[in-house]
PDB file of C-alpha atoms in Angstrom:
ATOM      1  CA  MET H   1       0.000   0.000   0.000  1.00 53.00           C
ATOM      2  CA  THR H   2       1.287   3.463  -0.903  1.00 59.00           C
ATOM      3  CA  ASN H   3      -1.625   5.708   0.038  1.00 86.00           C
ATOM      4  CA  PHE H   4       0.821   8.289   1.386  1.00 98.00           C
ATOM      5  CA  ARG H   5       3.408   8.337  -1.389  1.00 97.00           C
ATOM      6  CA  ASP H   6       5.132  11.752  -1.339  1.00 96.00           C
ATOM      7  CA  LYS H   7       2.747  13.066   1.328  1.00 98.00           C
ATOM      8  CA  VAL H   8       4.409  15.305   3.916  1.00 99.00           C
ATOM      9  CA  VAL H   9       3.645  14.332   7.504  1.00 99.00           C
ATOM     10  CA  ILE H  10       4.625  16.249  10.655  1.00 99.00           C
ATOM     11  CA  ILE H  11       4.655  14.260  13.897  1.00 99.00           C
ATOM     12  CA  THR H  12       5.245  16.007  17.221  1.00 99.00           C
ATOM     13  CA  GLY H  13       6.494  13.890  20.075  1.00 98.00           C
ATOM     14  CA  GLY H  14       8.096  11.926  17.281  1.00 98.00           C
ATOM     15  CA  ALA H  15      11.286  10.663  18.912  1.00 98.00           C
ATOM     16  CA  GLY H  16       9.715   7.670  20.621  1.00 94.00           C
ATOM     17  CA  GLY H  17       6.613   5.744  21.598  1.00 93.00           C
ATOM     18  CA  ILE H  18       3.469   6.238  19.554  1.00 96.00           C
ATOM     19  CA  GLY H  19       5.038   9.023  17.493  1.00 98.00           C
ATOM     20  CA  LYS H  20       7.967   6.890  16.379  1.00 98.00           C
ATOM     21  CA  VAL H  21       5.843   3.863  15.513  1.00 98.00           C
ATOM     22  CA  THR H  22       3.420   6.059  13.569  1.00 99.00           C
ATOM     23  CA  ALA H  23       6.378   7.486  11.658  1.00 99.00           C
ATOM     24  CA  GLU H  24       7.449   3.952  10.742  1.00 98.00           C
ATOM     25  CA  LYS H  25       4.038   3.220   9.281  1.00 98.00           C
ATOM     26  CA  PHE H  26       3.923   6.436   7.257  1.00 99.00           C
ATOM     27  CA  LEU H  27       7.429   5.784   5.936  1.00 98.00           C
ATOM     28  CA  ASP H  28       6.443   2.263   4.934  1.00 98.00           C
ATOM     29  CA  GLN H  29       3.786   3.898   2.745  1.00 97.00           C
ATOM     30  CA  GLU H  30       6.365   6.233   1.159  1.00 97.00           C
ATOM     31  CA  ALA H  31       5.504   9.424   3.018  1.00 99.00           C
ATOM     32  CA  LYS H  32       8.079  12.085   3.836  1.00 99.00           C
ATOM     33  CA  VAL H  33       8.117  12.401   7.619  1.00 99.00           C
ATOM     34  CA  VAL H  34       9.157  15.363   9.759  1.00 99.00           C
ATOM     35  CA  LEU H  35       9.752  14.415  13.384  1.00 99.00           C
ATOM     36  CA  VAL H  36       9.518  17.138  16.027  1.00 99.00           C
ATOM     37  CA  ASP H  37      10.621  16.575  19.607  1.00 99.00           C
ATOM     38  CA  LEU H  38      12.183  18.410  22.538  1.00 98.00           C
ATOM     39  CA  PHE H  39      14.997  15.900  22.971  1.00 97.00           C
ATOM     40  CA  ALA H  40      17.639  16.362  20.286  1.00 98.00           C
ATOM     41  CA  ASP H  41      19.730  13.281  21.086  1.00 98.00           C
ATOM     42  CA  GLN H  42      16.730  10.964  21.025  1.00 98.00           C
ATOM     43  CA  LEU H  43      15.553  12.584  17.786  1.00 98.00           C
ATOM     44  CA  ALA H  44      18.910  11.975  16.132  1.00 98.00           C
ATOM     45  CA  GLN H  45      18.920   8.340  17.248  1.00 98.00           C
ATOM     46  CA  THR H  46      15.377   7.837  15.958  1.00 98.00           C
ATOM     47  CA  LYS H  47      16.316   9.344  12.608  1.00 98.00           C
ATOM     48  CA  GLU H  48      19.204   6.901  12.246  1.00 98.00           C
ATOM     49  CA  GLU H  49      16.887   3.997  13.045  1.00 98.00           C
ATOM     50  CA  LEU H  50      14.217   5.136  10.591  1.00 98.00           C
ATOM     51  CA  LYS H  51      16.418   6.232   7.666  1.00 96.00           C
ATOM     52  CA  PRO H  52      16.380   2.802   5.997  1.00 97.00           C
ATOM     53  CA  ARG H  53      12.586   3.077   5.733  1.00 98.00           C
ATOM     54  CA  GLY H  54      12.514   6.380   3.855  1.00 98.00           C
ATOM     55  CA  GLU H  55      12.923  10.144   4.048  1.00 98.00           C
ATOM     56  CA  VAL H  56      13.026  11.487   7.604  1.00 99.00           C
ATOM     57  CA  HIS H  57      13.739  15.063   8.654  1.00 99.00           C
ATOM     58  CA  ILE H  58      14.099  16.042  12.317  1.00 99.00           C
ATOM     59  CA  ILE H  59      13.489  19.362  14.057  1.00 99.00           C
ATOM     60  CA  GLN H  60      14.241  19.963  17.721  1.00 99.00           C
ATOM     61  CA  ALA H  61      11.504  22.151  19.187  1.00 99.00           C
ATOM     62  CA  ASP H  62       9.559  22.927  22.342  1.00 99.00           C
ATOM     63  CA  VAL H  63       5.915  22.652  21.290  1.00 99.00           C
ATOM     64  CA  SER H  64       4.871  25.049  24.057  1.00 99.00           C
ATOM     65  CA  ASN H  65       7.060  27.826  22.624  1.00 99.00           C
ATOM     66  CA  GLU H  66       5.419  29.710  19.761  1.00 99.00           C
ATOM     67  CA  GLU H  67       8.689  30.646  18.087  1.00 99.00           C
ATOM     68  CA  ASP H  68       9.711  26.981  18.066  1.00 99.00           C
ATOM     69  CA  VAL H  69       6.351  26.010  16.575  1.00 99.00           C
ATOM     70  CA  LYS H  70       6.730  28.648  13.870  1.00 99.00           C
ATOM     71  CA  LYS H  71      10.197  27.211  13.210  1.00 99.00           C
ATOM     72  CA  TYR H  72       9.074  23.621  12.659  1.00 99.00           C
ATOM     73  CA  VAL H  73       6.194  24.706  10.439  1.00 99.00           C
ATOM     74  CA  ARG H  74       8.314  27.116   8.410  1.00 99.00           C
ATOM     75  CA  GLU H  75      11.175  24.641   8.033  1.00 99.00           C
ATOM     76  CA  THR H  76       8.789  21.948   6.806  1.00 99.00           C
ATOM     77  CA  VAL H  77       7.179  24.242   4.242  1.00 99.00           C
ATOM     78  CA  ASP H  78      10.547  25.607   3.097  1.00 99.00           C
ATOM     79  CA  ARG H  79      11.825  22.071   2.596  1.00 99.00           C
ATOM     80  CA  TYR H  80       8.771  20.363   1.099  1.00 99.00           C
ATOM     81  CA  GLY H  81       6.371  23.113   0.043  1.00 99.00           C
ATOM     82  CA  LYS H  82       3.345  21.678   1.858  1.00 99.00           C
ATOM     83  CA  ILE H  83       1.960  19.848   4.889  1.00 99.00           C
ATOM     84  CA  ASP H  84      -0.460  17.034   4.074  1.00 99.00           C
ATOM     85  CA  VAL H  85      -0.847  15.466   7.512  1.00 99.00           C
ATOM     86  CA  PHE H  86      -0.230  16.791  11.021  1.00 99.00           C
ATOM     87  CA  PHE H  87      -0.099  14.308  13.905  1.00 99.00           C
ATOM     88  CA  ASN H  88      -0.300  16.692  16.871  1.00 99.00           C
ATOM     89  CA  ASN H  89       0.929  14.123  19.340  1.00 98.00           C
ATOM     90  CA  ALA H  90       3.355  15.578  21.900  1.00 98.00           C
ATOM     91  CA  GLY H  91       2.202  15.297  25.497  1.00 97.00           C
ATOM     92  CA  ILE H  92       3.255  14.702  29.091  1.00 95.00           C
ATOM     93  CA  GLU H  93       1.560  12.951  31.991  1.00 90.00           C
ATOM     94  CA  GLY H  94       2.387  15.299  34.847  1.00 93.00           C
ATOM     95  CA  LYS H  95       2.373  14.636  38.573  1.00 91.00           C
ATOM     96  CA  VAL H  96       0.297  11.799  40.028  1.00 91.00           C
ATOM     97  CA  ALA H  97      -1.334  13.080  43.229  1.00 93.00           C
ATOM     98  CA  PRO H  98      -4.726  14.186  44.565  1.00 95.00           C
ATOM     99  CA  ILE H  99      -5.738  17.677  43.484  1.00 97.00           C
ATOM    100  CA  THR H 100      -5.207  18.843  47.075  1.00 98.00           C
ATOM    101  CA  GLU H 101      -1.520  18.007  46.632  1.00 97.00           C
ATOM    102  CA  GLN H 102      -1.156  19.529  43.153  1.00 97.00           C
ATOM    103  CA  ASN H 103       0.058  23.106  42.846  1.00 97.00           C
ATOM    104  CA  VAL H 104      -0.319  25.706  40.121  1.00 98.00           C
ATOM    105  CA  GLU H 105       3.125  24.882  38.758  1.00 98.00           C
ATOM    106  CA  ASP H 106       2.099  21.237  38.331  1.00 97.00           C
ATOM    107  CA  LEU H 107      -0.991  22.353  36.418  1.00 98.00           C
ATOM    108  CA  ASP H 108       0.850  24.871  34.267  1.00 98.00           C
ATOM    109  CA  LYS H 109       3.539  22.362  33.272  1.00 98.00           C
ATOM    110  CA  VAL H 110       0.966  19.930  31.891  1.00 98.00           C
ATOM    111  CA  LEU H 111      -1.184  22.577  30.223  1.00 99.00           C
ATOM    112  CA  ALA H 112       1.862  24.129  28.548  1.00 99.00           C
ATOM    113  CA  VAL H 113       2.573  20.987  26.538  1.00 99.00           C
ATOM    114  CA  ASN H 114      -0.805  19.265  26.304  1.00 99.00           C
ATOM    115  CA  VAL H 115      -2.965  22.313  25.617  1.00 99.00           C
ATOM    116  CA  ARG H 116      -0.798  25.253  24.544  1.00 99.00           C
ATOM    117  CA  GLY H 117       1.375  22.936  22.453  1.00 99.00           C
ATOM    118  CA  VAL H 118      -1.665  21.494  20.677  1.00 99.00           C
ATOM    119  CA  PHE H 119      -3.175  24.970  20.248  1.00 99.00           C
ATOM    120  CA  LEU H 120       0.003  26.434  18.755  1.00 99.00           C
ATOM    121  CA  GLY H 121       0.481  23.504  16.418  1.00 99.00           C
ATOM    122  CA  LEU H 122      -3.074  23.883  15.185  1.00 99.00           C
ATOM    123  CA  LYS H 123      -2.721  27.647  14.810  1.00 99.00           C
ATOM    124  CA  HIS H 124       0.332  27.529  12.581  1.00 99.00           C
ATOM    125  CA  VAL H 125      -0.219  24.287  10.663  1.00 99.00           C
ATOM    126  CA  LEU H 126      -3.845  25.116   9.873  1.00 99.00           C
ATOM    127  CA  ALA H 127      -2.743  28.443   8.401  1.00 99.00           C
ATOM    128  CA  VAL H 128      -0.599  26.526   5.901  1.00 99.00           C
ATOM    129  CA  MET H 129      -3.328  23.995   5.178  1.00 99.00           C
ATOM    130  CA  LYS H 130      -5.892  26.758   4.649  1.00 99.00           C
ATOM    131  CA  ASP H 131      -3.666  28.364   2.015  1.00 99.00           C
ATOM    132  CA  GLN H 132      -3.117  25.050   0.223  1.00 98.00           C
ATOM    133  CA  GLY H 133      -6.803  24.084   0.454  1.00 98.00           C
ATOM    134  CA  TYR H 134      -6.533  20.679   2.107  1.00 99.00           C
ATOM    135  CA  GLY H 135      -5.080  18.724   4.999  1.00 99.00           C
ATOM    136  CA  ALA H 136      -5.682  16.168   7.728  1.00 99.00           C
ATOM    137  CA  VAL H 137      -4.968  16.782  11.408  1.00 99.00           C
ATOM    138  CA  ILE H 138      -5.015  14.173  14.145  1.00 99.00           C
ATOM    139  CA  ASN H 139      -4.695  15.354  17.748  1.00 99.00           C
ATOM    140  CA  THR H 140      -3.694  12.935  20.494  1.00 98.00           C
ATOM    141  CA  SER H 141      -6.043  13.037  23.454  1.00 98.00           C
ATOM    142  CA  SER H 142      -6.694   9.970  25.645  1.00 95.00           C
ATOM    143  CA  VAL H 143      -9.486   7.946  27.169  1.00 92.00           C
ATOM    144  CA  ALA H 144      -8.772  10.441  29.952  1.00 90.00           C
ATOM    145  CA  GLY H 145     -10.171  13.106  27.638  1.00 95.00           C
ATOM    146  CA  LEU H 146     -13.582  11.422  27.685  1.00 94.00           C
ATOM    147  CA  HIS H 147     -14.081  10.625  31.373  1.00 91.00           C
ATOM    148  CA  GLY H 148     -12.627  11.285  34.816  1.00 91.00           C
ATOM    149  CA  SER H 149      -9.957   9.507  36.825  1.00 86.00           C
ATOM    150  CA  PRO H 150      -8.450  10.223  40.252  1.00 87.00           C
ATOM    151  CA  GLY H 151      -4.935  11.449  40.873  1.00 90.00           C
ATOM    152  CA  VAL H 152      -4.187  13.080  37.526  1.00 92.00           C
ATOM    153  CA  THR H 153      -6.486  16.117  37.439  1.00 96.00           C
ATOM    154  CA  PRO H 154      -4.194  18.349  35.324  1.00 97.00           C
ATOM    155  CA  TYR H 155      -3.739  15.558  32.782  1.00 96.00           C
ATOM    156  CA  ILE H 156      -7.489  14.846  32.655  1.00 97.00           C
ATOM    157  CA  ALA H 157      -8.246  18.539  32.179  1.00 98.00           C
ATOM    158  CA  SER H 158      -5.631  18.872  29.447  1.00 98.00           C
ATOM    159  CA  LYS H 159      -6.938  15.930  27.456  1.00 98.00           C
ATOM    160  CA  HIS H 160     -10.523  17.207  27.695  1.00 99.00           C
ATOM    161  CA  ALA H 161      -9.208  20.508  26.321  1.00 99.00           C
ATOM    162  CA  VAL H 162      -7.811  18.674  23.292  1.00 99.00           C
ATOM    163  CA  VAL H 163     -11.363  17.530  22.504  1.00 99.00           C
ATOM    164  CA  GLY H 164     -12.563  21.131  22.549  1.00 99.00           C
ATOM    165  CA  LEU H 165      -9.717  22.247  20.308  1.00 99.00           C
ATOM    166  CA  THR H 166     -10.479  19.403  17.917  1.00 99.00           C
ATOM    167  CA  LYS H 167     -14.186  20.164  17.639  1.00 99.00           C
ATOM    168  CA  ALA H 168     -13.719  23.918  17.291  1.00 99.00           C
ATOM    169  CA  THR H 169     -11.063  23.730  14.589  1.00 99.00           C
ATOM    170  CA  ALA H 170     -12.888  20.963  12.712  1.00 99.00           C
ATOM    171  CA  ILE H 171     -15.879  23.268  12.274  1.00 99.00           C
ATOM    172  CA  GLU H 172     -13.783  26.344  11.566  1.00 99.00           C
ATOM    173  CA  PHE H 173     -11.681  24.708   8.855  1.00 99.00           C
ATOM    174  CA  ALA H 174     -14.173  22.342   7.229  1.00 99.00           C
ATOM    175  CA  PRO H 175     -14.878  24.934   4.489  1.00 99.00           C
ATOM    176  CA  TYR H 176     -11.213  24.689   3.466  1.00 99.00           C
ATOM    177  CA  ASN H 177     -11.246  20.899   2.960  1.00 99.00           C
ATOM    178  CA  ILE H 178      -9.330  20.327   6.188  1.00 99.00           C
ATOM    179  CA  ARG H 179     -10.289  17.547   8.583  1.00 99.00           C
ATOM    180  CA  VAL H 180      -9.465  17.556  12.300  1.00 99.00           C
ATOM    181  CA  ASN H 181     -10.027  14.529  14.536  1.00 99.00           C
ATOM    182  CA  SER H 182      -8.732  13.252  17.868  1.00 99.00           C
ATOM    183  CA  VAL H 183      -7.544   9.811  18.935  1.00 98.00           C
ATOM    184  CA  HIS H 184      -8.116   8.484  22.445  1.00 97.00           C
ATOM    185  CA  PRO H 185      -5.778   5.665  23.489  1.00 94.00           C
ATOM    186  CA  SER H 186      -6.241   3.511  26.557  1.00 80.00           C
ATOM    187  CA  PRO H 187      -3.223   2.847  28.776  1.00 77.00           C
ATOM    188  CA  ALA H 188      -0.498   1.778  26.356  1.00 68.00           C
ATOM    189  CA  ASN H 189       2.949   0.264  26.595  1.00 63.00           C
ATOM    190  CA  THR H 190       4.933   3.499  26.465  1.00 61.00           C
ATOM    191  CA  ARG H 191       7.391   5.391  28.656  1.00 66.00           C
ATOM    192  CA  MET H 192       4.551   7.666  29.789  1.00 66.00           C
ATOM    193  CA  MET H 193       2.574   4.705  31.102  1.00 62.00           C
ATOM    194  CA  ARG H 194       5.572   3.406  33.052  1.00 63.00           C
ATOM    195  CA  SER H 195       5.742   6.804  34.769  1.00 59.00           C
ATOM    196  CA  LEU H 196       2.026   6.772  35.568  1.00 61.00           C
ATOM    197  CA  GLU H 197       2.236   3.238  36.959  1.00 60.00           C
ATOM    198  CA  ALA H 198       5.044   4.292  39.264  1.00 62.00           C
ATOM    199  CA  GLY H 199       3.117   7.349  40.421  1.00 60.00           C
ATOM    200  CA  MET H 200      -0.051   5.365  41.071  1.00 63.00           C
ATOM    201  CA  GLY H 201       1.773   2.465  42.710  1.00 66.00           C
ATOM    202  CA  ILE H 202       0.120  -0.055  40.401  1.00 68.00           C
ATOM    203  CA  ASP H 203       1.501  -2.531  37.891  1.00 65.00           C
ATOM    204  CA  GLU H 204       0.498  -3.292  34.310  1.00 67.00           C
ATOM    205  CA  ALA H 205      -1.190  -6.594  35.110  1.00 66.00           C
ATOM    206  CA  THR H 206      -3.480  -4.958  37.659  1.00 69.00           C
ATOM    207  CA  LEU H 207      -4.345  -1.945  35.525  1.00 71.00           C
ATOM    208  CA  ALA H 208      -4.943  -4.103  32.450  1.00 66.00           C
ATOM    209  CA  LYS H 209      -7.837  -5.737  34.297  1.00 72.00           C
ATOM    210  CA  SER H 210      -9.761  -2.464  33.892  1.00 77.00           C
ATOM    211  CA  ILE H 211      -9.629  -2.883  30.097  1.00 81.00           C
ATOM    212  CA  PRO H 212     -12.329  -5.208  28.699  1.00 86.00           C
ATOM    213  CA  LEU H 213      -9.940  -6.779  26.186  1.00 85.00           C
ATOM    214  CA  GLY H 214      -7.602  -7.496  29.076  1.00 80.00           C
ATOM    215  CA  ARG H 215      -4.404  -5.872  27.855  1.00 83.00           C
ATOM    216  CA  TYR H 216      -2.705  -2.546  27.360  1.00 80.00           C
ATOM    217  CA  GLY H 217      -2.787  -0.957  23.955  1.00 80.00           C
ATOM    218  CA  GLU H 218       0.357  -1.049  21.865  1.00 89.00           C
ATOM    219  CA  ALA H 219       1.785   1.806  19.837  1.00 93.00           C
ATOM    220  CA  PRO H 220       0.817   0.128  16.525  1.00 94.00           C
ATOM    221  CA  ASP H 221      -2.831   0.025  17.656  1.00 94.00           C
ATOM    222  CA  VAL H 222      -2.825   3.811  17.834  1.00 96.00           C
ATOM    223  CA  ALA H 223      -0.669   4.287  14.746  1.00 97.00           C
ATOM    224  CA  ASN H 224      -3.061   2.239  12.612  1.00 97.00           C
ATOM    225  CA  LEU H 225      -5.941   4.500  13.639  1.00 98.00           C
ATOM    226  CA  VAL H 226      -3.903   7.620  12.909  1.00 98.00           C
ATOM    227  CA  LEU H 227      -3.137   6.395   9.389  1.00 98.00           C
ATOM    228  CA  PHE H 228      -6.797   5.621   8.803  1.00 98.00           C
ATOM    229  CA  LEU H 229      -7.825   9.135   9.849  1.00 98.00           C
ATOM    230  CA  ALA H 230      -5.061  10.663   7.723  1.00 99.00           C
ATOM    231  CA  ASP H 231      -6.054   8.688   4.628  1.00 98.00           C
ATOM    232  CA  ASP H 232      -8.207  10.223   1.902  1.00 95.00           C
ATOM    233  CA  LYS H 233     -10.521   7.232   2.346  1.00 95.00           C
ATOM    234  CA  SER H 234     -11.731   8.859   5.579  1.00 97.00           C
ATOM    235  CA  ASP H 235     -12.447  12.178   3.875  1.00 96.00           C
ATOM    236  CA  PHE H 236     -15.955  12.482   5.372  1.00 98.00           C
ATOM    237  CA  LEU H 237     -14.701  12.185   8.954  1.00 99.00           C
ATOM    238  CA  THR H 238     -14.016  15.367  10.898  1.00 99.00           C
ATOM    239  CA  GLY H 239     -14.562  16.661  14.404  1.00 99.00           C
ATOM    240  CA  GLY H 240     -14.667  13.118  15.790  1.00 99.00           C
ATOM    241  CA  GLN H 241     -13.243  11.456  18.868  1.00 98.00           C
ATOM    242  CA  TYR H 242     -11.936   7.984  18.033  1.00 98.00           C
ATOM    243  CA  ARG H 243     -11.215   5.560  20.857  1.00 95.00           C
ATOM    244  CA  VAL H 244      -8.532   2.897  20.621  1.00 92.00           C
ATOM    245  CA  ASP H 245      -9.052   1.623  24.121  1.00 86.00           C
ATOM    246  CA  GLY H 246      -9.835  -2.076  24.273  1.00 85.00           C
ATOM    247  CA  GLY H 247     -13.432  -1.308  25.178  1.00 87.00           C
ATOM    248  CA  MET H 248     -12.820   1.034  28.135  1.00 81.00           C
ATOM    249  CA  GLY H 249     -15.202   3.639  26.754  1.00 82.00           C
ATOM    250  CA  ALA H 250     -18.046   1.122  26.786  1.00 78.00           C
ATOM    251  CA  LEU H 251     -17.866   0.652  30.551  1.00 72.00           C
TER     252      LEU H 251
END
C-alpha cells in the first residue's frame, strides 16, 4: 500500500513511543516524515533507526514555545512546500497526586505541553493547510479526555481541552477541505505509562484488568488508527473522537 506516497507528515512527540511507531508506518507507505521533539539526542537516534525506511527530517523544538512552533512549520514548508498530515501528538503525563496536593506549577507544566502545544500547532499548521486548500490533522487526546480519573487532574483537564480544540477547529476549517479529529488511546505500553504506573503504585497486570480486552494498547494500535484518519478514504470524517481503548469507553 502506498496511500501516502510523497505526502508530507509532521509528527510532534516523534522521537519515541506512539510518534515513532506512527512514523514507521507512514514511511512504509512512502511518506516524507518530519519528526519534532524536545529531545535532540533521542531525535537523532530515531532518525538513524528510521532512515532505511525512507525520508526522515528532524526538528528539535519545544511545542509550548510559539517561536519553536513557527520554526518547525516554516522549516517543513521551506523544505517540502506543503503539509499534508499533522499528527499533533506531543504530550506529558504530569504529577500523580490528589488535586489537594497539586500546585499551580504542576498544572501549568501539563497545560503548557498538552494544551498550549496542541493549540500552537493547530494555529500555525492550519494556516498553511488553509492556504493550500486541504489537509488532515489528528490530535492525540486519551481515554482520559472522555471521562474522569483520580490522581491526575491536570492531565485529565488537558486531554478534555484537546477535545474542545479538535471540535472547534474541525468546524472552523471544514470549508477549506481540512479535517481535524482526535484519537483516544487507553493505557499503552509506552514510557509515559511506566511513569504513571510508578506514580499510582500499580503494575500493568493490575491496571490491564480495567480494560475489557484485558491488555494494554500497543503503539501500533494507535498508529493504525492515525493512518486511517489521515487517509483520503476517511475524507468524510471530521470533528470526531476515536477511541482505541480495548473497550474502556463502553464501561
